[in-house]
Coordinates of C-alpha atoms in Angstrom, one line a residue:
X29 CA -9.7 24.2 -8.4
X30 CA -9.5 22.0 -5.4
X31 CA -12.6 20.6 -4.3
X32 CA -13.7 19.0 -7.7
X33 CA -17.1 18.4 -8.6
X34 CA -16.7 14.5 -9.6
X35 CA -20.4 14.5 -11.3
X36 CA -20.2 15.1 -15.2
X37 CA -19.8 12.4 -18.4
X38 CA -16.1 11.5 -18.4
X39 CA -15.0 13.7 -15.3
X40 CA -14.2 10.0 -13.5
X41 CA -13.0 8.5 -16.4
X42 CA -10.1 11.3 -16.2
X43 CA -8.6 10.2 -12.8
X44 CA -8.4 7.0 -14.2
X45 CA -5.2 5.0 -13.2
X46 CA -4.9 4.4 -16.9
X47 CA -4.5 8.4 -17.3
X48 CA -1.6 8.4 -14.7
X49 CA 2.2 8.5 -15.2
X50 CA 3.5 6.2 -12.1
X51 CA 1.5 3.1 -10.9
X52 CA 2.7 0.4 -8.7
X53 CA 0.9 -3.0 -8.6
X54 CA -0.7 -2.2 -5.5
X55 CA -2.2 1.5 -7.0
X56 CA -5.8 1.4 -5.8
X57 CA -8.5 2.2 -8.3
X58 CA -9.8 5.7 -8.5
X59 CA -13.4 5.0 -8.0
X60 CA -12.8 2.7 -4.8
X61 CA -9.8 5.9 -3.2
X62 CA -13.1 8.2 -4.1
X63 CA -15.5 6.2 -1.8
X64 CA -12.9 6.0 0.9
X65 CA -12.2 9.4 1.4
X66 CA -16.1 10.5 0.8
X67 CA -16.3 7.7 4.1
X68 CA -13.6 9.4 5.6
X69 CA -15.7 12.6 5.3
X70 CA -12.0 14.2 3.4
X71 CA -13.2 17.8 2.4
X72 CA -11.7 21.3 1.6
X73 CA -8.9 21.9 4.2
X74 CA -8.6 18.3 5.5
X75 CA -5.0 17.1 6.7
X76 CA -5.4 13.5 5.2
X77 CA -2.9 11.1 6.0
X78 CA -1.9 7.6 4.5
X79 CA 1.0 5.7 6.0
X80 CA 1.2 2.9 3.7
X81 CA 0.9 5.6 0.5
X82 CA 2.4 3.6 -2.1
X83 CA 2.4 5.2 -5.4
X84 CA 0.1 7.9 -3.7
X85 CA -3.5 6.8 -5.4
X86 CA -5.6 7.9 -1.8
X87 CA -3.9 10.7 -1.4
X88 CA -3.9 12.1 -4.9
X89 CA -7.9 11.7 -4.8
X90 CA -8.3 12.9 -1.1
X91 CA -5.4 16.1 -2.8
X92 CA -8.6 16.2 -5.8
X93 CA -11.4 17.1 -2.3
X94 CA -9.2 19.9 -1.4
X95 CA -7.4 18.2 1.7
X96 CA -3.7 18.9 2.4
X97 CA -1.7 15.3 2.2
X98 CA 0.6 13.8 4.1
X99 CA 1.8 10.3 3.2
X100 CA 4.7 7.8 4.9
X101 CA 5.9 4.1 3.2
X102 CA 8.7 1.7 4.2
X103 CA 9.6 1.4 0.9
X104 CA 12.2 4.5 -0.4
X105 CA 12.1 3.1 -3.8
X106 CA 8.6 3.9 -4.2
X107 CA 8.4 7.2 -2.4
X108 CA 11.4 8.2 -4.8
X109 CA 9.5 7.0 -8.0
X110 CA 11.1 5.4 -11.8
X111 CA 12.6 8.8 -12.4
X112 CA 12.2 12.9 -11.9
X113 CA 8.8 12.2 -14.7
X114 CA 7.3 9.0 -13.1
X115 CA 6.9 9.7 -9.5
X116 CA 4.1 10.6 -6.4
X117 CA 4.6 14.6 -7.3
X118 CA 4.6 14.0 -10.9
X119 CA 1.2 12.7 -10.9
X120 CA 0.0 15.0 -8.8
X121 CA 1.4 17.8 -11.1
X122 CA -0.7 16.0 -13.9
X123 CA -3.5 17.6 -12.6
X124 CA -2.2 20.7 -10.8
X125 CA -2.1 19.5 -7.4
X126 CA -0.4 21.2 -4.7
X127 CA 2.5 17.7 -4.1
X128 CA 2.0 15.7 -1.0
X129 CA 4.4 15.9 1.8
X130 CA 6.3 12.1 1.5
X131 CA 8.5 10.9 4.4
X132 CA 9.7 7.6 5.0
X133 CA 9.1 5.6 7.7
X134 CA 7.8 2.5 9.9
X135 CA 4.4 2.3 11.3
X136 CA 5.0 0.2 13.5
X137 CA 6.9 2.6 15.7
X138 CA 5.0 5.9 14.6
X139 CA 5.5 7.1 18.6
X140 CA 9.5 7.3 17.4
X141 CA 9.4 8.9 14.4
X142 CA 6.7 11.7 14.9
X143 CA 5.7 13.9 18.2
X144 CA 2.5 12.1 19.2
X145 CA 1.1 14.1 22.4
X146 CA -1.4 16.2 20.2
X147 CA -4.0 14.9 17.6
X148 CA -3.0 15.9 14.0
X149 CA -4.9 14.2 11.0
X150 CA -9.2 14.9 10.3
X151 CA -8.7 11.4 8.4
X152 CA -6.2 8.3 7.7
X153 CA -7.3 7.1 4.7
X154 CA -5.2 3.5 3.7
X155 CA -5.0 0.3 1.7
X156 CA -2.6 -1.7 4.2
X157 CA -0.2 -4.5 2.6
X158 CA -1.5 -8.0 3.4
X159 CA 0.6 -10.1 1.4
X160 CA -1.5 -10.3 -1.7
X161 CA 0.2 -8.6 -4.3
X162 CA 2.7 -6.7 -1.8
X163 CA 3.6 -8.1 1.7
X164 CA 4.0 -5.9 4.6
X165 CA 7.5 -5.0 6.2
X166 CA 9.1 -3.0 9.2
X167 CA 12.5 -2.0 10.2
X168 CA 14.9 -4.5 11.4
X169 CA 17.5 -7.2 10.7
X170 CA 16.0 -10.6 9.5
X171 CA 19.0 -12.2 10.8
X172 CA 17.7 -14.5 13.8
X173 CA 20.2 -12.3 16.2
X174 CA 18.1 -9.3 15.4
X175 CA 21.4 -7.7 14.8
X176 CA 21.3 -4.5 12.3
X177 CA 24.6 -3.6 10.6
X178 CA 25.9 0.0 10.8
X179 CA 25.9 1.9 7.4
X180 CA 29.0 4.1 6.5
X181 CA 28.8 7.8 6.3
X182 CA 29.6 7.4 2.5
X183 CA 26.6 5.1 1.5
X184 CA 23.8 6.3 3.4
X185 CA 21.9 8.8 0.7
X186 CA 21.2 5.6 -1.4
X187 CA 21.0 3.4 1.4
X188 CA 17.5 1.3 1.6
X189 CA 17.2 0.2 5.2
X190 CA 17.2 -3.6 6.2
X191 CA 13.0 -5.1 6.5
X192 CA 11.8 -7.7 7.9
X193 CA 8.2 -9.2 7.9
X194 CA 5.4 -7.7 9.1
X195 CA 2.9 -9.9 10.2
X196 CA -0.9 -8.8 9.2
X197 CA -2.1 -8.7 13.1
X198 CA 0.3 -6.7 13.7
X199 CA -0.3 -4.1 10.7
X200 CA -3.8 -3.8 12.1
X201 CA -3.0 -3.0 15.6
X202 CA -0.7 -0.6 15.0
X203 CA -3.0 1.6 12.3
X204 CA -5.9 1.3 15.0
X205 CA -3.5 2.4 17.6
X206 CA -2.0 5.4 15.6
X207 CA -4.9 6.3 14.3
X208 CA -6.5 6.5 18.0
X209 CA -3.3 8.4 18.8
X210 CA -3.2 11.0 16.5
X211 CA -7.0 11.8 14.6
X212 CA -8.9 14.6 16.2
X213 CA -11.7 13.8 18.0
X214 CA -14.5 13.1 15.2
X215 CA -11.7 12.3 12.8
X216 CA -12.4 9.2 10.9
X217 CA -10.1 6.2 9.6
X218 CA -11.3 4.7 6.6
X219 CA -8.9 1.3 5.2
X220 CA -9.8 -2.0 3.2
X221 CA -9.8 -5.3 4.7
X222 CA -9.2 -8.6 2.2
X223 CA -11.2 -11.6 3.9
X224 CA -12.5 -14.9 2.6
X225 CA -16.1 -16.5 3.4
X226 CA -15.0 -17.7 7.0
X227 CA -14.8 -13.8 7.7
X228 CA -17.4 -12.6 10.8
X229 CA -17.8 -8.9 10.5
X230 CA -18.8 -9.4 14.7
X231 CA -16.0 -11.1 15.7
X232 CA -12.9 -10.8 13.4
X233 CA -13.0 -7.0 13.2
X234 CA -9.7 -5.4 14.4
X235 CA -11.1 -2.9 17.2
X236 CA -9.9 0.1 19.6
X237 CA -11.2 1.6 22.3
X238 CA -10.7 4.8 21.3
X239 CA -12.6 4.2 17.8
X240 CA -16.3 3.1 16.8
X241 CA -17.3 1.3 14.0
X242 CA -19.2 3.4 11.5
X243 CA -19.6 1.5 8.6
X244 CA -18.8 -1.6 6.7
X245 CA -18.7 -1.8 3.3
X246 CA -18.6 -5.8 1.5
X247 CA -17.6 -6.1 -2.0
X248 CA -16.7 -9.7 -3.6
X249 CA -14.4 -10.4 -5.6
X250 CA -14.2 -13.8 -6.4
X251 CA -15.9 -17.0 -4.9
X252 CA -14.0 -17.4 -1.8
X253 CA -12.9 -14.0 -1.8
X254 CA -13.7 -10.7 -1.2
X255 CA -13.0 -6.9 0.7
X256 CA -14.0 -4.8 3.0
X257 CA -14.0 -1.2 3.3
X258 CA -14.0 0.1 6.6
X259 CA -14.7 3.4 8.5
X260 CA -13.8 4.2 12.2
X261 CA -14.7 7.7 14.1
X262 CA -12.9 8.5 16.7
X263 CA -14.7 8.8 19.8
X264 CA -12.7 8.8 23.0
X265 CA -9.5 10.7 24.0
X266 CA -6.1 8.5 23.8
X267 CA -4.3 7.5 26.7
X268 CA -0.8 6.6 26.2
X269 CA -0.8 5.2 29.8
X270 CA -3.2 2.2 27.8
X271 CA -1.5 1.7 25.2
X272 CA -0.5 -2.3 25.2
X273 CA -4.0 -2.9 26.7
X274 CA -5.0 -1.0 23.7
X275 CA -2.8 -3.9 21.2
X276 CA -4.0 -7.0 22.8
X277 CA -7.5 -5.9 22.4
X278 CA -7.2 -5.3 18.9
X279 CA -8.7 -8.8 17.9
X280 CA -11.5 -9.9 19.7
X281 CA -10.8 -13.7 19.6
X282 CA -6.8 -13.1 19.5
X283 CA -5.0 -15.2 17.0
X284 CA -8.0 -17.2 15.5
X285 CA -9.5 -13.5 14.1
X286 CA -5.9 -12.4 13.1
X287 CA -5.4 -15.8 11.2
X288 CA -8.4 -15.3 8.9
X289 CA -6.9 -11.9 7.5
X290 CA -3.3 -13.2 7.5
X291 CA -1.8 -15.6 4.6
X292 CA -4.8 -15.3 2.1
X293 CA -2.9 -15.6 -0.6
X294 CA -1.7 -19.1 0.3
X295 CA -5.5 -19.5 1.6
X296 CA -6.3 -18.9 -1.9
X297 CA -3.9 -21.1 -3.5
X298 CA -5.2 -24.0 -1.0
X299 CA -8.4 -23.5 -2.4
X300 CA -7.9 -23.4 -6.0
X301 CA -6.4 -26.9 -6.0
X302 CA -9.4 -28.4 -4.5
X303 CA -11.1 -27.8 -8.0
X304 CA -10.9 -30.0 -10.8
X305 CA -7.9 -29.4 -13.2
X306 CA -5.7 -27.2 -11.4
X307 CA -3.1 -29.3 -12.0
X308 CA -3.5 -29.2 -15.7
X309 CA -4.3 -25.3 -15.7
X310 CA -1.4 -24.9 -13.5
X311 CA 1.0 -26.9 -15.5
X312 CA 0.0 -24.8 -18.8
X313 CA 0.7 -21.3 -16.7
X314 CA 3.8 -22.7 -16.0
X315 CA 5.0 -23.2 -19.5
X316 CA 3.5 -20.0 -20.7
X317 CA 5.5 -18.2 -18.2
X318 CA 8.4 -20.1 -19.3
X319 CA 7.7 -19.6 -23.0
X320 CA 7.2 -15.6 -22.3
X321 CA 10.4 -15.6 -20.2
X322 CA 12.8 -17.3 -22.9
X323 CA 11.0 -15.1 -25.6
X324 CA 11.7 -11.8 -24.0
X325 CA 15.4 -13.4 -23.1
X326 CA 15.6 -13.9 -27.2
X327 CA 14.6 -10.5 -28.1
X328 CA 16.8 -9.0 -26.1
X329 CA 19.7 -11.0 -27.6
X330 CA 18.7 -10.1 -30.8
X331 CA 18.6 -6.3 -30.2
X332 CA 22.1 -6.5 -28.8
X333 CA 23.4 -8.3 -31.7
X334 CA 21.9 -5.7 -34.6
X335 CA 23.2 -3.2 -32.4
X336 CA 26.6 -4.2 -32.9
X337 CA 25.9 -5.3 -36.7
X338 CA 25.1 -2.1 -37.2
X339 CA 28.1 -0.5 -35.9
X340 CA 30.7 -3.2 -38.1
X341 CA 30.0 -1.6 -41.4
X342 CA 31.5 2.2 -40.1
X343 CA 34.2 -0.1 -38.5
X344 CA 35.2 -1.6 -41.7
X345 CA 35.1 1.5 -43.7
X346 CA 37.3 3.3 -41.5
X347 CA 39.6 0.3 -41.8
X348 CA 39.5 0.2 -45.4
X349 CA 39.8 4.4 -45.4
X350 CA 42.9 3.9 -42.8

């Protein structure tokens, strides 16, 4: 039944990531995808859309409200999935969801991929890649001439395009901008936002013209870290006309805002060795990793020798029978 009533013991508990056939390390949690798209206001007969879907975690709960999906990813590799029984559909069909609708492509240039003259989507609900566990990419050559290769006729069904980096200002104006562009008036875009203790909710905001704060939600996460969840509404028509004055105005003091959502995992780093014993703490990972890595190296050696000691006995025998 779409729609699901979520209250009940262990009816949460049984979207659970754990529960699920495909994850990626960037799967978001099925409590936090449920308050996003109860932000977003996702209901029966919603047309939800995430363009940074991932393994599908928003979508697949927005799918569980009754809301027809529609999701879009850089990355082919993920959209396709491990195999036909670890994908985006088959974890949908795990609990007899009608399957998303999955195309790759770029958000950065939505406007060339899709018709964009009509409003489409009630919500856009999205984690966007911020370098974290997953940075962010778009189309193009990262050769410094900016030249792209042509791809022959014969390789292009397993062809994964050329990327280049994505810089985090740049994510953030473009989802405001296409989500101006193409939610109905009223339609809401809810999306979570990493940001350390520098962070001012008043200045370093991404904004649009065409879309009012709602609501902010904080949640920490470590000392100097934490998130937050943010809804939109969409208030005023879009004007294509507008649309680079629409860009620059995404950050209200330019650069310096951008900055303070942009490299937080070096941030991080930077801050961690500024407390006593990192060194040591990071010498030991170090070896661990190196330990685990050799260990898994020996294993596998030692699997591929029984597997041929197991095969010289029948070798012999049929030597001796010859």
């Amino acid at each position: 039944t779409l729609g699901r009533n979520w209250r009940g013991s262990n009816r949460l508990f049984r979207y659970s990531l754990k529960k699920r056939s495909y994850l990626g390390p960037t799967s978001m949690d099925s409590e936090l995808s449920l308050i996003m798209t109860n932000l977003a206001k996702v209901q029966k007969g919603s047309f939800a859309f995430d363009p940074f879907v991932g393994t599908g975690s928003i979508l697949l709960t927005a799918a569980l409200r009754g809301a027809q999906t529609f999701g879009t990813d850089i990355d082919l590799r993920v959209l396709r999935g491990r195999n036909p029984n670890e994908n985006i559909v088959s974890n949908f069909q795990q609990y007899g969801l009608p399957p998303p609708e999955l195309v790759r492509s770029d958000n950065s240039i939505y406007h060339r991929h899709f018709r964009k003259h009509l409003p489409l989507f009630d919500a856009i609900v999205t984690d966007p890649p911020y370098g974290i566990r997953a940075g962010a990419r778009k189309s193009g050559s990262r050769r410094g001439d900016g030249e792209v290769r042509p791809v022959l006729e014969e390789y292009r069904y397993d062809h994964v395009a050329q990327t280049r980096p994505y810089a985090v200002s740049d994510v953030m104006a473009d989802l405001l901008n296409v989500a101006a562009m193409t939610l109905v008036m009223g339609g809401r875009l809810t999306y979570v936002i990493p940001s350390m203790l520098d962070f001012n909710e008043e200045e370093d905001l991404p904004r649009h013209d065409c879309l009012k704060v709602v609501s902010v939600c904080y949640q920490p996460l470590q000392t100097e870290l934490g998130r937050r969840t943010v809804t939109m509404e969409k208030v005023k028509e879009y004007d294509d006309r507008k649309r680079d004055e629409y860009l620059e105005g995404t950050w209200v003091n330019g650069p310096q805002s951008a900055e303070k959502v942009a490299n937080i995992r070096e941030r991080l780093i930077e801050a961690a060795k500024k407390k006593p014993g990192y060194e040591e703490k990071a010498a030991w990972r170090k070896q661990k990793r190196k330990e685990t890595k050799e260990a898994k190296k020996r294993a596998k050696l030692e699997g591929a020798d029984q597997g041929v000691n197991s095969k010289s006995p029948n070798s012999n025998d049929d030597s001796e029978r010859g």
